[in-house]
Short mmCIF file of C-alpha atoms in Angstrom, two decimals:
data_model
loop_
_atom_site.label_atom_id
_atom_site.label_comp_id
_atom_site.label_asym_id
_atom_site.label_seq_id
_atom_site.Cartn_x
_atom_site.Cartn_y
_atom_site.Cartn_z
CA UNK A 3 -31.92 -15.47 -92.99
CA UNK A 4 -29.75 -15.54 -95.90
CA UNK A 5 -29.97 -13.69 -99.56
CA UNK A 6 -31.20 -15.67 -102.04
CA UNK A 7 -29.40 -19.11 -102.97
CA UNK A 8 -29.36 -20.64 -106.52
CA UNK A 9 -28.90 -23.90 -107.46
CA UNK A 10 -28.92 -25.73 -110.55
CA UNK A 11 -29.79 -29.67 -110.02
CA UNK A 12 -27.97 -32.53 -110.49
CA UNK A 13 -27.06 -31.46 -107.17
CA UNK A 14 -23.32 -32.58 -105.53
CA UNK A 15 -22.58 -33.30 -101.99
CA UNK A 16 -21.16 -29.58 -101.58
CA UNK A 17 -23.88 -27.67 -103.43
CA UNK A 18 -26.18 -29.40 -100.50
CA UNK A 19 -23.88 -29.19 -97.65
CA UNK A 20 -23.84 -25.55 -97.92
CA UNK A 21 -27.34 -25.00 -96.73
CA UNK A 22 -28.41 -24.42 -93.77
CA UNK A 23 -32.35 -24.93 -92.88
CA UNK A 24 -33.97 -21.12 -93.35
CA UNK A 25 -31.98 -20.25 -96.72
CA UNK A 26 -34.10 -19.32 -99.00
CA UNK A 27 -33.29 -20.77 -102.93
CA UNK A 28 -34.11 -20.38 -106.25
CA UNK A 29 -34.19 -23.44 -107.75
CA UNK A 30 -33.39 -23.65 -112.06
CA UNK A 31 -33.14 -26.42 -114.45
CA UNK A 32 -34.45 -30.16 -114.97
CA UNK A 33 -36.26 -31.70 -111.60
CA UNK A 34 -38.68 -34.56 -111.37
CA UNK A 35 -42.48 -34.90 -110.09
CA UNK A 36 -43.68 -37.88 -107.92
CA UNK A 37 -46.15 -38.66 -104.92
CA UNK A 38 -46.90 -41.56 -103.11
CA UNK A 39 -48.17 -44.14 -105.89
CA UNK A 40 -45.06 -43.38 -107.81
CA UNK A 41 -42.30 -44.07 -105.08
CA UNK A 42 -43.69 -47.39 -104.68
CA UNK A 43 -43.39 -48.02 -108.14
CA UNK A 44 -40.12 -47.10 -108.18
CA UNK A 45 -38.78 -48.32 -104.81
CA UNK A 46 -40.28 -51.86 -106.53
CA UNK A 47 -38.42 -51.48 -109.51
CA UNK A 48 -34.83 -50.58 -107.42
CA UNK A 49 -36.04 -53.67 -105.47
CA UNK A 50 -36.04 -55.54 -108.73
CA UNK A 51 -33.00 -54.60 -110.29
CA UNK A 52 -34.44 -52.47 -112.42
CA UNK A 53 -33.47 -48.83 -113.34
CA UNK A 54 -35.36 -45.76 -111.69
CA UNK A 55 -37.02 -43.79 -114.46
CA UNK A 56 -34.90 -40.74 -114.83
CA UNK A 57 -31.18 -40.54 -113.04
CA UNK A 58 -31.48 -40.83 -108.90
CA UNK A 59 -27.31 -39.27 -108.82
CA UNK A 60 -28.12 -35.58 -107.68
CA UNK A 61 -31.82 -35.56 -108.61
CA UNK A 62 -34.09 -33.61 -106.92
CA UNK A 63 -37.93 -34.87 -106.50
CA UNK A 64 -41.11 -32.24 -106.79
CA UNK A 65 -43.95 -33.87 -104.62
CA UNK A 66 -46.90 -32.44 -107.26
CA UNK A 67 -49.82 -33.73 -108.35
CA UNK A 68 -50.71 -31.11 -110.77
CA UNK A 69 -53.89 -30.02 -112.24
CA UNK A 70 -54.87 -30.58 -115.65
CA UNK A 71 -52.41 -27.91 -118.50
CA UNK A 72 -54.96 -25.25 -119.49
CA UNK A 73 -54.81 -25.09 -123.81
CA UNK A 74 -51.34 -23.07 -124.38
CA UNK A 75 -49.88 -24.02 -120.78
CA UNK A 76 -47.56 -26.64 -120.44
CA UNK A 77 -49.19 -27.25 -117.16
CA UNK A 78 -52.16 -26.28 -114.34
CA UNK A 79 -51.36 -25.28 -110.89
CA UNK A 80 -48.58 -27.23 -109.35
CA UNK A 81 -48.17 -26.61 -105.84
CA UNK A 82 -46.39 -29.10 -103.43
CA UNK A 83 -47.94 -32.01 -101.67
CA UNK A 84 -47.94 -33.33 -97.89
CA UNK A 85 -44.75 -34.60 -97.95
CA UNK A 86 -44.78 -37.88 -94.91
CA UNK A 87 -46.98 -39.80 -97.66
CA UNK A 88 -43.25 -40.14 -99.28
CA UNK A 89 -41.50 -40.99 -95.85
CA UNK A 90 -41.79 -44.48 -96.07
CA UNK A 91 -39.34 -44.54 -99.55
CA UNK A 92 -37.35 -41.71 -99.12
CA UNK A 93 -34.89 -43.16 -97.40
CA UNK A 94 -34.56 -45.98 -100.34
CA UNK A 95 -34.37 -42.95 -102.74
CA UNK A 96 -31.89 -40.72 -100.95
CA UNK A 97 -29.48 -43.86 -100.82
CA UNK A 98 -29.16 -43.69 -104.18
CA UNK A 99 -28.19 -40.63 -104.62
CA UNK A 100 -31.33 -38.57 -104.65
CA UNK A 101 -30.16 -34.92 -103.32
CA UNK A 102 -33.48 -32.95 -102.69
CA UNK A 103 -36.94 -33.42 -101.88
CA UNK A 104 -39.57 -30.32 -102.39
CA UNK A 105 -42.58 -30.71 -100.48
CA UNK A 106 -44.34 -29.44 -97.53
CA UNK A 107 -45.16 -30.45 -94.13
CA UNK A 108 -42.73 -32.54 -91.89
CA UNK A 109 -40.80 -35.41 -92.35
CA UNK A 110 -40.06 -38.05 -89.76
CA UNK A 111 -37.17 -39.17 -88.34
CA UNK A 112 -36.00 -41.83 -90.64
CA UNK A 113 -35.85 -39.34 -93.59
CA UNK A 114 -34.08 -37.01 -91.37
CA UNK A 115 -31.35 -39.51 -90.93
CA UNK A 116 -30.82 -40.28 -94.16
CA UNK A 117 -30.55 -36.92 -95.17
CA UNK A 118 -27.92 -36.45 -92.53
CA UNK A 119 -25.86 -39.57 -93.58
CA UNK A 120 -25.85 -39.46 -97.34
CA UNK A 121 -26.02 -35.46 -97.76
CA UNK A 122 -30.08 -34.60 -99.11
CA UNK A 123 -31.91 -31.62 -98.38
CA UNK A 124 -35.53 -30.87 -97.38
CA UNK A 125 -36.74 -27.66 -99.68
CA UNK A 126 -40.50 -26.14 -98.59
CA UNK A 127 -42.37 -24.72 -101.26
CA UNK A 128 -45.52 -22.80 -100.24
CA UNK A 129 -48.52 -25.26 -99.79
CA UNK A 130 -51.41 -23.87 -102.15
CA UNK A 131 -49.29 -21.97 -104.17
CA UNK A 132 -50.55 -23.87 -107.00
CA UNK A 133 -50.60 -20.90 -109.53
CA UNK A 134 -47.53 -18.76 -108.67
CA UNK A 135 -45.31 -22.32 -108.46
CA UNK A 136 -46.88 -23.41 -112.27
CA UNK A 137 -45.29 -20.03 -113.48
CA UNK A 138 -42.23 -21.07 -112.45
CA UNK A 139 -42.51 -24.04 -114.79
CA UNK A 140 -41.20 -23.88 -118.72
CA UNK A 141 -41.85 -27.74 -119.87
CA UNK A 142 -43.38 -30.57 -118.47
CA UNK A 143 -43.33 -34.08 -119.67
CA UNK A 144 -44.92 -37.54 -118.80
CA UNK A 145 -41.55 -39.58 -118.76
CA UNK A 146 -43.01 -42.75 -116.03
CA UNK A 147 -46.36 -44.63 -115.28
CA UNK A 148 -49.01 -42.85 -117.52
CA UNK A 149 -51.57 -44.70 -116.50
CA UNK A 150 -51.24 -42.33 -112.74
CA UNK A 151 -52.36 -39.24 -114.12
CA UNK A 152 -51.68 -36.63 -111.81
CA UNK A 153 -49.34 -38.58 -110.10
CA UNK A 154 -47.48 -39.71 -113.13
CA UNK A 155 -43.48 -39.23 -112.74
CA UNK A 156 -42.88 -35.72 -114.89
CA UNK A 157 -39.68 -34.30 -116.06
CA UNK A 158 -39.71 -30.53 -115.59
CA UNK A 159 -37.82 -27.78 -116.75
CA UNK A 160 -37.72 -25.32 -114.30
CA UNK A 161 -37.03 -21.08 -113.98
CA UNK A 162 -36.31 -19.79 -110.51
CA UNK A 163 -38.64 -21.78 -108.26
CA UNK A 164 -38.82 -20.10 -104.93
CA UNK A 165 -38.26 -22.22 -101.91
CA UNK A 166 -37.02 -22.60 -98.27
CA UNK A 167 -34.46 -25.07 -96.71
CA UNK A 168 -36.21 -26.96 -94.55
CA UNK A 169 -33.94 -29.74 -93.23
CA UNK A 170 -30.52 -29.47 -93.61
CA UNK A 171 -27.53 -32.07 -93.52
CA UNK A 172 -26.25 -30.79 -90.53
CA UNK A 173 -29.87 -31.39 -88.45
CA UNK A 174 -31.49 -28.05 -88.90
CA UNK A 175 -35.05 -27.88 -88.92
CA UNK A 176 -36.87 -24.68 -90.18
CA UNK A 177 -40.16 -26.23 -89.11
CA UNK A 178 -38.92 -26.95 -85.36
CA UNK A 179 -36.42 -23.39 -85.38
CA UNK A 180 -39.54 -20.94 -86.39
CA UNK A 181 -42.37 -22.46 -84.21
CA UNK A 182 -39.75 -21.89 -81.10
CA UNK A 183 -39.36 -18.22 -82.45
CA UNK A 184 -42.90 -17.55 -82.35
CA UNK A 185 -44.44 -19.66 -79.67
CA UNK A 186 -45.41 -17.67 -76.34
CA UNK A 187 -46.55 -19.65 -73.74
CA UNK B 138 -102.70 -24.43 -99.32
CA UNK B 139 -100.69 -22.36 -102.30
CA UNK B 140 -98.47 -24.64 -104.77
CA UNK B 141 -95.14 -25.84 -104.40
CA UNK B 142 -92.45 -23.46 -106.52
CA UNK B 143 -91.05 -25.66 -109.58
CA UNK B 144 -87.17 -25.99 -109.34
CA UNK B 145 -85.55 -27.97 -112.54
CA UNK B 146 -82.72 -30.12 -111.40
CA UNK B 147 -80.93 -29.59 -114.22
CA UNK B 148 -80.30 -25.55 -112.94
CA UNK B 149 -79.09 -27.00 -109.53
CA UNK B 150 -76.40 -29.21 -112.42
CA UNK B 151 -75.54 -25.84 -114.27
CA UNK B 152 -75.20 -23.74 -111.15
CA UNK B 153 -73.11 -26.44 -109.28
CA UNK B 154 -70.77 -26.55 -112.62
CA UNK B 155 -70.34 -22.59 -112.46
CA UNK B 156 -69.49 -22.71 -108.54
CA UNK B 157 -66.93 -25.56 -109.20
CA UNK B 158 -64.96 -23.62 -111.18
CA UNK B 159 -65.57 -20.26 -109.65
CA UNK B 160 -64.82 -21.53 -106.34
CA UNK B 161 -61.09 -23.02 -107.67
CA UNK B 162 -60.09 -19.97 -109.50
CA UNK B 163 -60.85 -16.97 -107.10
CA UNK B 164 -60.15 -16.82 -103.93
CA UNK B 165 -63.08 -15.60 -102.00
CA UNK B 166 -63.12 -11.66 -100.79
CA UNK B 167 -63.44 -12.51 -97.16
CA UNK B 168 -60.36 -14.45 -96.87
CA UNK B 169 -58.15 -11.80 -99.35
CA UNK B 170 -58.81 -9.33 -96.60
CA UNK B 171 -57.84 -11.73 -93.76
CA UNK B 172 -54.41 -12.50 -95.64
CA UNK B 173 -54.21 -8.94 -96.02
CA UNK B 174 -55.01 -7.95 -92.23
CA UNK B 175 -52.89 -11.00 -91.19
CA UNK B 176 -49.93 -9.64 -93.17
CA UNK B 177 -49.99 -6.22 -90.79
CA UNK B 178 -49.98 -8.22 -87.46
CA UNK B 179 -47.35 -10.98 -88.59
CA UNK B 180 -44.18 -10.45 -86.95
CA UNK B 181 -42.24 -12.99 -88.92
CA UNK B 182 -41.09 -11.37 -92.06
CA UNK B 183 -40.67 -15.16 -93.63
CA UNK B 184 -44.62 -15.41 -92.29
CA UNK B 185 -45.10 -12.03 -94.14
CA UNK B 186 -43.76 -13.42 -97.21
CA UNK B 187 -45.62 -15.99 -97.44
CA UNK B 188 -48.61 -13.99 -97.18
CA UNK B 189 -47.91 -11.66 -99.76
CA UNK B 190 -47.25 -14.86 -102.02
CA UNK B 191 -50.26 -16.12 -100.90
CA UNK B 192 -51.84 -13.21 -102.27
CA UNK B 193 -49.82 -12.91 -105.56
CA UNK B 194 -51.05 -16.16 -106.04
CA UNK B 195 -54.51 -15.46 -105.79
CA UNK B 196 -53.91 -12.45 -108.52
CA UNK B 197 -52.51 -15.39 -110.69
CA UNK B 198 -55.51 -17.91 -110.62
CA UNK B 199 -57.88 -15.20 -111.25
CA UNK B 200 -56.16 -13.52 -114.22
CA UNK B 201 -54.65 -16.52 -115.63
CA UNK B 202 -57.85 -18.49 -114.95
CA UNK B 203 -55.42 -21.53 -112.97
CA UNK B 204 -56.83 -23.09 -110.17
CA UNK B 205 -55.52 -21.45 -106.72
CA UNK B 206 -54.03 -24.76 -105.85
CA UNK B 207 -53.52 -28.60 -107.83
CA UNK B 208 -55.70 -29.84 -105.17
CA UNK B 209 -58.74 -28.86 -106.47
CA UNK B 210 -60.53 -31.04 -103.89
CA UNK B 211 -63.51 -33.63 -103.17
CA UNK B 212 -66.53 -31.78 -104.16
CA UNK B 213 -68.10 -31.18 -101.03
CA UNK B 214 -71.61 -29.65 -101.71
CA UNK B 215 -74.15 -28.56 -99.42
CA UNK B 216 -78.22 -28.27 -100.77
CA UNK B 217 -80.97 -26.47 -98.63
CA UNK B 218 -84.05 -27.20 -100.30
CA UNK B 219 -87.24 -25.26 -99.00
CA UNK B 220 -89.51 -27.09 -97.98
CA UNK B 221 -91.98 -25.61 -100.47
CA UNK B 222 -89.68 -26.42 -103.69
CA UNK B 223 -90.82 -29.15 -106.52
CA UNK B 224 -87.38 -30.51 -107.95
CA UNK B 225 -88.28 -31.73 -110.97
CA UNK B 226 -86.59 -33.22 -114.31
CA UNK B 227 -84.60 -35.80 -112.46
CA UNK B 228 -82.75 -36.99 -109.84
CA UNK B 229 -80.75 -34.04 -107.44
CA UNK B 230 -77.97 -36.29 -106.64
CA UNK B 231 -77.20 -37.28 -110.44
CA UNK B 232 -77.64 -33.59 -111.21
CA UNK B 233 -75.22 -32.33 -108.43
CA UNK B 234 -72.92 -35.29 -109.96
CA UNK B 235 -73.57 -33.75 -113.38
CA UNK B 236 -72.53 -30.31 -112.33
CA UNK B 237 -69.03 -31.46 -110.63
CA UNK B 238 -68.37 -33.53 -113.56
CA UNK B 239 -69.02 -30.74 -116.27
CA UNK B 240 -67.63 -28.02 -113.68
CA UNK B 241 -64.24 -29.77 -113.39
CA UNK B 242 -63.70 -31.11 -116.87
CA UNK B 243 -64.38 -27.51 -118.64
CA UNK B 244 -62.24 -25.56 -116.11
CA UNK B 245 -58.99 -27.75 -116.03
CA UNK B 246 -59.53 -28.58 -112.55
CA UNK B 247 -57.59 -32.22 -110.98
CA UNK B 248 -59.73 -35.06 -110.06
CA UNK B 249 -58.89 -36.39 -106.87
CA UNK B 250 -61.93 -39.00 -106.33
CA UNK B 251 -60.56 -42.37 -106.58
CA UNK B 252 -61.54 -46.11 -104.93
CA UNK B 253 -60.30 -46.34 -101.48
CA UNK B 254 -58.26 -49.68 -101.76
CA UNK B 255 -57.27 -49.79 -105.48
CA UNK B 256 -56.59 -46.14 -106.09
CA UNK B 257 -58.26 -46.07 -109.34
CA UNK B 258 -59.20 -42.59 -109.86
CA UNK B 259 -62.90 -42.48 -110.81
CA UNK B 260 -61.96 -40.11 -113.80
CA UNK B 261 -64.67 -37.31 -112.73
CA UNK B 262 -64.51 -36.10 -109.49
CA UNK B 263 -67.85 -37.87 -108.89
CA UNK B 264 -69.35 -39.21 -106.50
CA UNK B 265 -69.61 -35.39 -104.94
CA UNK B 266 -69.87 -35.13 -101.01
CA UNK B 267 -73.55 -34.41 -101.07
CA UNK B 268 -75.52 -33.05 -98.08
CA UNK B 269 -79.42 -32.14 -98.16
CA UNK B 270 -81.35 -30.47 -95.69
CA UNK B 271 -84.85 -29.52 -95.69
CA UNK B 272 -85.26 -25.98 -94.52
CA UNK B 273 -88.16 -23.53 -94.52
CA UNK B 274 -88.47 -21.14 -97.78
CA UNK B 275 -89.38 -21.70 -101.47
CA UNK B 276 -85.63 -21.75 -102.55
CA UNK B 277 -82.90 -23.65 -103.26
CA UNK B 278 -79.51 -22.37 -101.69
CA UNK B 279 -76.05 -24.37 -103.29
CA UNK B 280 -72.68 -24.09 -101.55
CA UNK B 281 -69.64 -25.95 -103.15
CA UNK B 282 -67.30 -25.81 -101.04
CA UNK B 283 -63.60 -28.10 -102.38
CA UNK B 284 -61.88 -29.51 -99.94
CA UNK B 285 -58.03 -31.13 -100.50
CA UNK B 286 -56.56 -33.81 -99.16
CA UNK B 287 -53.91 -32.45 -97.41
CA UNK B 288 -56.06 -30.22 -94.75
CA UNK B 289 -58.71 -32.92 -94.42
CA UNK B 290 -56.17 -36.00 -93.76
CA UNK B 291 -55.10 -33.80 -90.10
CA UNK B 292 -59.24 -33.57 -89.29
CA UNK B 293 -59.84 -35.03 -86.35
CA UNK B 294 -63.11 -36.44 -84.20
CA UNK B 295 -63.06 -36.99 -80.48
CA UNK B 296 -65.75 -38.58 -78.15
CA UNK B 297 -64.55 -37.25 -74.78
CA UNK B 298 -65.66 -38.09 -71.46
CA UNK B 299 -67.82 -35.30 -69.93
CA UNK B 300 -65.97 -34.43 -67.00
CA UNK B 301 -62.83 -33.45 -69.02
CA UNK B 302 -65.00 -30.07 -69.65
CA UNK B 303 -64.49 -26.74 -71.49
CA UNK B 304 -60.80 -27.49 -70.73
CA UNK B 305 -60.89 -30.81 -72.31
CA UNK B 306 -62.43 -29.48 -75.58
CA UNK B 307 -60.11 -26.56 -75.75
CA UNK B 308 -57.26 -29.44 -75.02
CA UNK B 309 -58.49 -31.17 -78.19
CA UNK B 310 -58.26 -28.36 -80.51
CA UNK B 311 -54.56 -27.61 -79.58
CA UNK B 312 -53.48 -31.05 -80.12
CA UNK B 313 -55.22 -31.56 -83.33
CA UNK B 314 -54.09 -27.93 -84.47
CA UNK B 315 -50.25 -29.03 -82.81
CA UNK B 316 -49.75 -32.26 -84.65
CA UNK B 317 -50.81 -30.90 -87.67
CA UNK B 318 -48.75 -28.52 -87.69
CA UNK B 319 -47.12 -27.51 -91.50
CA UNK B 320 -49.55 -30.32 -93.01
CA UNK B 321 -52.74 -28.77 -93.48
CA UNK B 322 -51.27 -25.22 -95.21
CA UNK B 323 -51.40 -22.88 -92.73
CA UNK B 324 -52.67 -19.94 -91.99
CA UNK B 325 -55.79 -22.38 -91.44
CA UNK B 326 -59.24 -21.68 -90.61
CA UNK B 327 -61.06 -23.88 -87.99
CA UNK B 328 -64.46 -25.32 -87.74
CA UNK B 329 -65.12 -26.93 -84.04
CA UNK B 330 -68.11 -28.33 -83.52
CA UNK B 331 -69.10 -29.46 -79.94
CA UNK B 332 -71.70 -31.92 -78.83
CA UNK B 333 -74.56 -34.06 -80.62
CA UNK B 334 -73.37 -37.28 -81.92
CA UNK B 335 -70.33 -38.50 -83.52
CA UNK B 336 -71.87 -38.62 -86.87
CA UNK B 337 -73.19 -34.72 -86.68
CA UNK B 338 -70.14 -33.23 -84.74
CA UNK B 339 -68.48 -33.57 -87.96
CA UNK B 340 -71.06 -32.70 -90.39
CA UNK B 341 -71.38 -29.41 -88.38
CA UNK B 342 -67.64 -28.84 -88.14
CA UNK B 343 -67.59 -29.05 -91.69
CA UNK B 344 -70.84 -26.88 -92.27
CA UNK B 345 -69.56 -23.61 -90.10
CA UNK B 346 -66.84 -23.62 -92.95
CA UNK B 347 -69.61 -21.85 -94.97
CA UNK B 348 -69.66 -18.91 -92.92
CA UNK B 349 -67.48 -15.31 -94.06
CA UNK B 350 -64.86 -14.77 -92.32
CA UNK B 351 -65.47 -11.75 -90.17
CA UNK B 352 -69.24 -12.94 -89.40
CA UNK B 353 -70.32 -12.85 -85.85
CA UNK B 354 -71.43 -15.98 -84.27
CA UNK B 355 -75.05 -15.81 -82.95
CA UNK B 356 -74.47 -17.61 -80.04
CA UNK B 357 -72.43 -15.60 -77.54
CA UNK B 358 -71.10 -18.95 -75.93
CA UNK B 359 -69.73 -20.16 -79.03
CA UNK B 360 -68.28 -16.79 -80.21
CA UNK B 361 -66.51 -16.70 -76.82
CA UNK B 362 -65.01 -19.77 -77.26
CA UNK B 363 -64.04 -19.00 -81.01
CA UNK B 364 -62.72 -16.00 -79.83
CA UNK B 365 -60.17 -17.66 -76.73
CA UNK B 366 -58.96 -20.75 -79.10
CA UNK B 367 -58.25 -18.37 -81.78
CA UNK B 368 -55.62 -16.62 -79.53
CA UNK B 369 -54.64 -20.28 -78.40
CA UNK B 370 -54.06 -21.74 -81.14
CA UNK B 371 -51.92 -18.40 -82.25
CA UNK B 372 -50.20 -19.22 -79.25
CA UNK B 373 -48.46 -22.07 -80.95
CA UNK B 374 -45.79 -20.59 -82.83
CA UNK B 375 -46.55 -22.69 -86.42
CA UNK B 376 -47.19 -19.26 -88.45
CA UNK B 377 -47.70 -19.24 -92.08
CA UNK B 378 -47.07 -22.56 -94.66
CA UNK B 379 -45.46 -23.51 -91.20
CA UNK B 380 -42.46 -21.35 -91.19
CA UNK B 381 -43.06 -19.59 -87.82
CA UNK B 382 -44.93 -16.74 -86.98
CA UNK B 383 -48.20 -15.25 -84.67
CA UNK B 384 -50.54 -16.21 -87.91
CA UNK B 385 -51.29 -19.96 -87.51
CA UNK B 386 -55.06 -19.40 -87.81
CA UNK B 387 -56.95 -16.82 -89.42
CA UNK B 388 -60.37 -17.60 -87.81
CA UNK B 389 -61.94 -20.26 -85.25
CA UNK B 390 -65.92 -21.27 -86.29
CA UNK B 391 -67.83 -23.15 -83.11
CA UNK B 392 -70.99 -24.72 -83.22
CA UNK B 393 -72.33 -26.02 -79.80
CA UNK B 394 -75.43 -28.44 -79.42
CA UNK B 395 -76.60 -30.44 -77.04
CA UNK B 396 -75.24 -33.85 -76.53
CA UNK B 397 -76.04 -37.49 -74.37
CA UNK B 398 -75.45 -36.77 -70.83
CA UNK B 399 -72.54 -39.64 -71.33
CA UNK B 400 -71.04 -38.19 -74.56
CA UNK B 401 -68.92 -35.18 -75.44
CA UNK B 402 -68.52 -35.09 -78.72
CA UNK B 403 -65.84 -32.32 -80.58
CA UNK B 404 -64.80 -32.66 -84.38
CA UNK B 405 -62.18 -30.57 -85.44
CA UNK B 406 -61.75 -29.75 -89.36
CA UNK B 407 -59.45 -28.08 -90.17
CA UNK B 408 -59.41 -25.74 -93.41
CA UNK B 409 -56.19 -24.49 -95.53
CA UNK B 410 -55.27 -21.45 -96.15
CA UNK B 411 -57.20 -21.61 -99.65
CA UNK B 412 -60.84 -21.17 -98.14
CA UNK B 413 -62.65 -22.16 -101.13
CA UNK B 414 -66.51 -21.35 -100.56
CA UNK B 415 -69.18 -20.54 -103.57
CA UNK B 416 -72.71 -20.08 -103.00
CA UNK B 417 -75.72 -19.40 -105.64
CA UNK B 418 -80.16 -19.34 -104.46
CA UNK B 419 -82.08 -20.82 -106.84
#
């Protein structure tokens, strides 16, 4: 297990190639929200020659549905989502450039791949977390598809987000490495 | 024959609004002290870390009145009415209905309930996942109980075949609690129900989710059997958010009933981490 790791997204091919699944990070700077509803929309608009709604080159995607911003919060609890509900359009995503992915739960093989082949990481945040991952969080703004509420695309400004490399480029797999740690049989 | 007590509906709608929102911003005693007890045994120190997280979150919600996690759920709300209780002033239903909605709007809490097909959220959290049952007594006794998506998508029902056993149910639970693995937010909490029919294996499953945490099941069969999957399933490896580590599952529930002599029935649901369970007597 490493110290802690910081990075600043956009996100280059060497910033992601030097993780290694079980880092831990501390993520700072602009990211964007999105769950399932969302990627369609915007796998349909790449489809269409259209123009994602914020910059895919080095991006890195929060799967967050968050709960309604309390008065004088910029936004409610904000923990990650089940991540395979995003499988089907990652790959899309990550082929344009998309760099990392902050969820939780696995991710099937396809996503794997294409996180092997065009250099994106996997980042776990702590499911439930809701509360400690909204302080983390310094602005927050409805930039796509309104009309989605919680799962409207937000840009948000973040402060030391604390997460764990899941998959890596190089095939690691926290989730696969720490059950065979633990499991007796 | 004395006269029924008089219960207005419209205190089951203001006590169901206070238990919506106490039951998304504080974390409920009994499962503090099983993060905190889990966070002694767990060898991982990533699994310990989590757990300690777990916890600071917890502090957070409460003192920053946030919800413990964005998922604030599907209502899920469960009514014993004595059997000697009047509900008067309206209709139960609308007023549990009345209580989510008010209880979710005034404490910032996401709404989650939306039309199967077109996704269009309903905008309230309504309709609430109601069940009634008629029990003996002269109260009325309210749990809300909020369950997310995410723990309740790797559920799972099975009809076995009855000569697959004790083995075959225990079978069940590890594969359900295997291919779920870092979905549902681990450390989970299981409720197994075995026997009676499809439809009640899984209302029951979901109904020993009420109980505390360190409560003692009645039934020495089923405490057994809680007892031996909980050590299974810790078998596994999965550990906490998924990570790795001994602390997969903080508690097995088990409710066994008698079934068809053709059926074996076993629902699995599976709980997160964030036990969310509120109660009130009226």
């Amino acid at each position: 297990m490493s110290e802690l790791i910081k990075l600043n997204p956009p996100l280059t091919d060497e910033d992601v190639s030097s993780l290694a699944a079980g880092d831990k990070v501390l993520v700072s700077g602009t990211i964007y929200t999105g769950r399932d509803a969302a990627h369609k929309r915007i796998v349909d608009a790449l489809a269409a020659g259209q123009e994602p709604p914020f910059p895919l080159e080095g991006a890195m995607i929060f799967y967050v549905g968050p709960s309604p911003a309390p008065p004088g919060r910029v936004i409610g609890a904000a923990g990650p989502t089940t991540s395979y509900r995003m499988d089907a359009y990652a790959p899309t995503l990550i082929k344009q450039g998309l760099k990392a992915m902050i969820g939780k739960g696995k991710r099937n093989t396809e996503v794997k791949k294409a996180m092997m082949e065009h250099k994106a990481v996997y980042l776990a945040a702590i499911g439930g977390a809701g509360a400690l991952m909204a302080r983390c969080i310094k602005e927050a703004e409805v930039i796509a598809y309104p009309e989605l509420g919680p799962e409207a695309v937000r840009r948000l400004v973040v402060e030391d987000m604390p997460l764990f490399v899941v998959n890596d480029v190089h095939g690691g797999d926290l989730y696969e490495q720490g059950r065979l740690t633990y499991a007796r049989s | 024959m004395a006269s029924p007590r008089t219960v207005e509906v419209s205190a089951v709608a203001d006590a169901v609004a206070r238990l919506c929102g106490e039951a998304n911003l504080y974390l409920p005693e009994d499962v503090r002290q099983a993060f905190t007890r889990a966070q002694t045994d767990e060898p991982s120190a990533v699994g310990r870390e989590v757990l300690g997280r777990l916890l600071e979150n917890a502090d957070i919600a409460a003192a920053e009145k946030m919800p413990i996690c964005q998922d604030c759920g599907l209502a899920v709300i469960f009514v014993d009415v004595g059997q000697d209780v009047h509900l008067v002033g309206g209709d139960l239903t609308e007023a549990v209905n009345d209580g989510v909605r008010r209880g979710y709007e005034e404490n910032y809490l996401r709404k989650s309930s939306c039309h199967p097909f077109t996704r269009a959220n309903t905008g309230d959290n309504t309709p609430a996942i109601v069940h009634t049952r008629i029990v003996p007594g002269d109260k009325v006794h309210l749990w809300v109980v909020p369950k997310g998506g995410g723990s309740e998508n790797m559920s799972k029902v099975f009809l076995l075949t009855p000569a697959v056993g004790l083995a075959g149910v225990k079978k069940a639970v590890m594969e359900t609690v295997e291919a779920a693995g870092p979905n549902p937010c681990p450390p989970i909490i299981l409720g197994v129900a075995v026997g009676g029919t499809f439809d009640t294996a899984a209302m029951r499953a979901k109904r020993t989710l009420l109980r505390e945490l360190d409560s003692v099941n009645p039934d020495p069969e089923a405490a057994e059997l809680e007892q031996v999957l909980l050590e299974d399933v810790n078998t596994l490896g999965i550990g906490p958010a998924g990570l790795g580590g001994a602390t997969t599952c903080l508690k097995v529930f088990v409710d066994i009933a008698p079934c068809h002599i053709a059926s074996l029935p076993v629902a699995v649901n599976i709980q997160c981490h964030a036990a969310r369970h509120k109660e009130a007597v009226l």
